[in-house]
PDB file of C-alpha atoms in Angstrom:
ATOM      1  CA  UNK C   1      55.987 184.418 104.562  1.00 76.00           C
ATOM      2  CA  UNK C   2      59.427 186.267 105.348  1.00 84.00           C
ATOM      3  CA  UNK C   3      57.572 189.296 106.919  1.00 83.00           C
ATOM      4  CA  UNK C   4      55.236 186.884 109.176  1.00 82.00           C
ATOM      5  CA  UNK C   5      58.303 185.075 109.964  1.00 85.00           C
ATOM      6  CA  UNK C   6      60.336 188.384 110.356  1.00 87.00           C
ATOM      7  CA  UNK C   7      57.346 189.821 112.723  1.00 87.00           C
ATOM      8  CA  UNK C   8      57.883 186.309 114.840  1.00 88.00           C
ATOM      9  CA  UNK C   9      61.849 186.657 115.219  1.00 91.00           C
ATOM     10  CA  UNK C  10      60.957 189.912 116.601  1.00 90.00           C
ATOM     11  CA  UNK C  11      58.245 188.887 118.893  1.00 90.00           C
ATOM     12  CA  UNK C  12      60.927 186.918 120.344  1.00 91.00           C
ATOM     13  CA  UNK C  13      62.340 190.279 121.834  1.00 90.00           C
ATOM     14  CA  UNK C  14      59.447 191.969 123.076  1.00 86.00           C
ATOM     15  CA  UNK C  15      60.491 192.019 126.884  1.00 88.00           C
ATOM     16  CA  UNK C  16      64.293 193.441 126.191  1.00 90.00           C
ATOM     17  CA  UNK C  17      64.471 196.809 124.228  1.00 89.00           C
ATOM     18  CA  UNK C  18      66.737 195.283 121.411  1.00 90.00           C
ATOM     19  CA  UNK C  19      64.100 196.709 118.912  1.00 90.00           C
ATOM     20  CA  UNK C  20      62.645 199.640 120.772  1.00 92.00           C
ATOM     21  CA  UNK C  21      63.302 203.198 120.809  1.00 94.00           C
ATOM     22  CA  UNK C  22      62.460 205.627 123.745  1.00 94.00           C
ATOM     23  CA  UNK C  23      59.366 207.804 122.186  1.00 93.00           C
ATOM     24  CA  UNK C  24      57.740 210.473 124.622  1.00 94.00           C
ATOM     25  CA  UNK C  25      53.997 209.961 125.071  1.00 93.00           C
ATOM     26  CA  UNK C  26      51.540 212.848 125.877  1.00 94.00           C
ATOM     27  CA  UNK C  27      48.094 212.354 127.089  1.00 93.00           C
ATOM     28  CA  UNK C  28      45.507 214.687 128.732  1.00 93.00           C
ATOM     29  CA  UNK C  29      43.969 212.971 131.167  1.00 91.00           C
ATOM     30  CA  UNK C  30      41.455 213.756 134.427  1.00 88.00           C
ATOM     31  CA  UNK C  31      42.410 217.098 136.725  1.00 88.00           C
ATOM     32  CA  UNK C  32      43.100 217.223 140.102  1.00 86.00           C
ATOM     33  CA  UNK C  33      43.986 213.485 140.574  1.00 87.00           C
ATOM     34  CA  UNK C  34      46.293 213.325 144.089  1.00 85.00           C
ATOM     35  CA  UNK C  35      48.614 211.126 142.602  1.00 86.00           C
ATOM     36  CA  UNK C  36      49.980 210.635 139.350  1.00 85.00           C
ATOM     37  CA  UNK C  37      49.060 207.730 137.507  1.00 83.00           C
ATOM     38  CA  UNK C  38      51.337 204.492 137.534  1.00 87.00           C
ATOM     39  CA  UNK C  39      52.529 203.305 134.012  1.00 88.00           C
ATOM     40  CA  UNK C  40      54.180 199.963 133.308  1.00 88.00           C
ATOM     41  CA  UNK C  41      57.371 200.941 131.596  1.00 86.00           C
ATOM     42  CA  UNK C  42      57.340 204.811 131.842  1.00 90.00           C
ATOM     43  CA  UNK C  43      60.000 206.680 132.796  1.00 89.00           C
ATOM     44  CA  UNK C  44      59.848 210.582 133.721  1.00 90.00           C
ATOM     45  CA  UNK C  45      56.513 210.125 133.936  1.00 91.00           C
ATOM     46  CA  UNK C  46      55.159 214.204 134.566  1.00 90.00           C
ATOM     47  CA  UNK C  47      51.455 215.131 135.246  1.00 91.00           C
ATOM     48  CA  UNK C  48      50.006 218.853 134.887  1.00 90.00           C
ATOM     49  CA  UNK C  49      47.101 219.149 137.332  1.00 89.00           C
ATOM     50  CA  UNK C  50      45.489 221.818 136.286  1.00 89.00           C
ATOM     51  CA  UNK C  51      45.862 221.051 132.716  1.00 91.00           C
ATOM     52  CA  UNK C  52      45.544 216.941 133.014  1.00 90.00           C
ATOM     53  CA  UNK C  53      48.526 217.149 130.726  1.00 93.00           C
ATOM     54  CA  UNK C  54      50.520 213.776 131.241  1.00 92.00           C
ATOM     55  CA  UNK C  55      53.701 213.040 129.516  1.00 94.00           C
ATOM     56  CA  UNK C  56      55.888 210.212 129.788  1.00 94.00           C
ATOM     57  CA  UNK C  57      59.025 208.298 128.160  1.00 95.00           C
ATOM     58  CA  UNK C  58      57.938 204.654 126.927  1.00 93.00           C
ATOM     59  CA  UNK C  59      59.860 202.486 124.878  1.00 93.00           C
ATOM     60  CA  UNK C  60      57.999 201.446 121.863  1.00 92.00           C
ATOM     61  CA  UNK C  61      59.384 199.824 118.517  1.00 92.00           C
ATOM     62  CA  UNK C  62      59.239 201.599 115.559  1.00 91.00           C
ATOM     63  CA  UNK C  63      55.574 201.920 113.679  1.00 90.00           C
ATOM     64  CA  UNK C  64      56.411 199.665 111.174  1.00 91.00           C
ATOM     65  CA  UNK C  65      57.495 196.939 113.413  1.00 90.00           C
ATOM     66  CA  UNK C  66      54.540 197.539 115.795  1.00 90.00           C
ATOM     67  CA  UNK C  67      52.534 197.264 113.003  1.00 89.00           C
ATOM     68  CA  UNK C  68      54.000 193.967 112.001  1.00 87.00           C
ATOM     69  CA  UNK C  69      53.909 192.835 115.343  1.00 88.00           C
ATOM     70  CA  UNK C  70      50.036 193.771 115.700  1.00 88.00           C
ATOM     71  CA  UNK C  71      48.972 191.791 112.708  1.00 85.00           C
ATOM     72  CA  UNK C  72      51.066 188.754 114.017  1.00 85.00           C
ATOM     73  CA  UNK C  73      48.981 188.439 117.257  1.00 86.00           C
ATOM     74  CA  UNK C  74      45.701 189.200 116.336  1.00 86.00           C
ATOM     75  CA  UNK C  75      43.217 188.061 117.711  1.00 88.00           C
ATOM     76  CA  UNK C  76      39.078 187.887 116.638  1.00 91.00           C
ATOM     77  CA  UNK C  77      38.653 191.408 117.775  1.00 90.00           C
ATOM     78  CA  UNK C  78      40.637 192.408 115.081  1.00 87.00           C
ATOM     79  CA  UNK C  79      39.789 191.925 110.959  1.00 87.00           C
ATOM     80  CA  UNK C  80      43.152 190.628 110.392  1.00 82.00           C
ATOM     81  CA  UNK C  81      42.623 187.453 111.775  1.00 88.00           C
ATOM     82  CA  UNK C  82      40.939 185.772 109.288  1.00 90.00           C
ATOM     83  CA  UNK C  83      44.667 186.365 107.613  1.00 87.00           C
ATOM     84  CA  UNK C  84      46.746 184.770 109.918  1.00 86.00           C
ATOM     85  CA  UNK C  85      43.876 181.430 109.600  1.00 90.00           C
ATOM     86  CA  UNK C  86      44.527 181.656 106.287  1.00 91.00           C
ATOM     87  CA  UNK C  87      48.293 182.022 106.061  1.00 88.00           C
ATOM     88  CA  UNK C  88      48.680 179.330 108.736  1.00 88.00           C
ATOM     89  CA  UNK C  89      46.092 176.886 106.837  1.00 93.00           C
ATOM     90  CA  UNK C  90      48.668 177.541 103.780  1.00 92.00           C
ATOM     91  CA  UNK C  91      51.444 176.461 105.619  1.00 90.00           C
ATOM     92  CA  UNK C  92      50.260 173.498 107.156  1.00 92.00           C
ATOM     93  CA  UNK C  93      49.417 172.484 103.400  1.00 94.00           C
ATOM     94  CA  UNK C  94      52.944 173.136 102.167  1.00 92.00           C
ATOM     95  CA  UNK C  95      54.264 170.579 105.348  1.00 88.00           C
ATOM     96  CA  UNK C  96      51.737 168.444 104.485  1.00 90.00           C
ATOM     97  CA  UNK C  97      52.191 168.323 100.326  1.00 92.00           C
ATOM     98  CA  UNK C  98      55.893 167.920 100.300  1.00 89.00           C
ATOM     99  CA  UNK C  99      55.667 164.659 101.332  1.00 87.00           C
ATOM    100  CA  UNK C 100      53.776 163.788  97.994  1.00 88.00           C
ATOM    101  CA  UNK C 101      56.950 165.138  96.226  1.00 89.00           C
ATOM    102  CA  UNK C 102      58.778 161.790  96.445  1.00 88.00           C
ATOM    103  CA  UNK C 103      57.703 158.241  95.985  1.00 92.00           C
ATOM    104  CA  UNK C 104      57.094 156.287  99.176  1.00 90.00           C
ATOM    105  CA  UNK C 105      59.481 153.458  98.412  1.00 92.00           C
ATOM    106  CA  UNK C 106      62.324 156.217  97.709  1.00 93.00           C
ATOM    107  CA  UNK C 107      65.366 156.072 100.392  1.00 94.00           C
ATOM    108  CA  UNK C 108      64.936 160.212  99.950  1.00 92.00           C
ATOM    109  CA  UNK C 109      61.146 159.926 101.338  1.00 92.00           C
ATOM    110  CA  UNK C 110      62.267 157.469 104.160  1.00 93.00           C
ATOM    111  CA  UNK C 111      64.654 159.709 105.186  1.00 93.00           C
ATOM    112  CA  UNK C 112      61.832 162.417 105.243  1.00 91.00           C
ATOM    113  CA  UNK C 113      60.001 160.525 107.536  1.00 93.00           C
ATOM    114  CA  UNK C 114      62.874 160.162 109.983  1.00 95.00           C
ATOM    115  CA  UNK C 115      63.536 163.886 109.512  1.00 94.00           C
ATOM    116  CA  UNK C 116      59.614 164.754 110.367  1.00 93.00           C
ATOM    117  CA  UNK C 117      59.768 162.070 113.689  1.00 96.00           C
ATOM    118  CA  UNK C 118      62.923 163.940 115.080  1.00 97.00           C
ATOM    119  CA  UNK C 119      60.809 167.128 114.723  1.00 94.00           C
ATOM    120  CA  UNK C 120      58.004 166.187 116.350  1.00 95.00           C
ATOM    121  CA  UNK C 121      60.308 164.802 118.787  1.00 97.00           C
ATOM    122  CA  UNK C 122      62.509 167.678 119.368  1.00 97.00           C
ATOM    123  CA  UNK C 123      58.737 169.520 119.002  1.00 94.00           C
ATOM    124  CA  UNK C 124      57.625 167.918 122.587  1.00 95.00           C
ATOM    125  CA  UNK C 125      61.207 168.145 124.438  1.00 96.00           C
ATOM    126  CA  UNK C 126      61.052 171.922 123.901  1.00 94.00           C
ATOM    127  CA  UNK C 127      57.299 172.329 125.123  1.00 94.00           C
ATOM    128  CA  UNK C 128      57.780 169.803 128.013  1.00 94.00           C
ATOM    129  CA  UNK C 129      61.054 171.436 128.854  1.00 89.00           C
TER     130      UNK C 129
END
């Protein structure tokens, strides 16, 4: 759960570059081309005509972190989605079974209850907001 959760906290940050470092990117692509090819968030972006050599300055976070990151948004097209069912089916049981941890009739179970109405309170404020 911490590195799913720690992949999430850093998802958070994927439009700054609080986690990124600048890594230069080299690609051969098609000769000849009259201009050189636009890429979102490439900087010194250099193209070899002859060769179709194009290099370029992207800011990417580390592999590990990408890697993370990756297997927290896939999607069916990847394999490691089935995980991310599974992981989130496991959570919703833990929510779900701690309620059966107390006795209803317990002041600590009403207060649970109160507890799980503010969050699904404060839940809609922050996606109507």
């Amino acid at each position: 759960m911490f590195v799913y959760a720690l992949s999430g906290i850093t998802l958070i940050f994927r439009k700054t570059d609080y986690f990124k470092k600048e890594t230069l990117i080299t690609k051969v692509i098609e000769t000849n081309l009259k201009e050189v090819p636009e890429i979102k968030g490439a900087t010194d972006v250099s193209y070899n005509v002859n060769t179709g050599e194009l290099s370029y300055y992207q800011m990417k976070p580390p592999l590990i972190l990408e890697a993370l990151q990756k297997m927290h948004k896939a999607t069916t097209a990847s394999p490691l989605y089935i995980l991310n069912i599974v992981f989130g089916g496991c959570l919703m049981f833990f929510v779900l079974s701690s309620y059966w941890m107390f006795l209803p009739q317990t002041d600590i179970f009403k207060k649970a209850i109160y507890y799980t109405l503010g969050g699904i309170v404060l839940t809609f404020i922050m996606i109507l907001v």
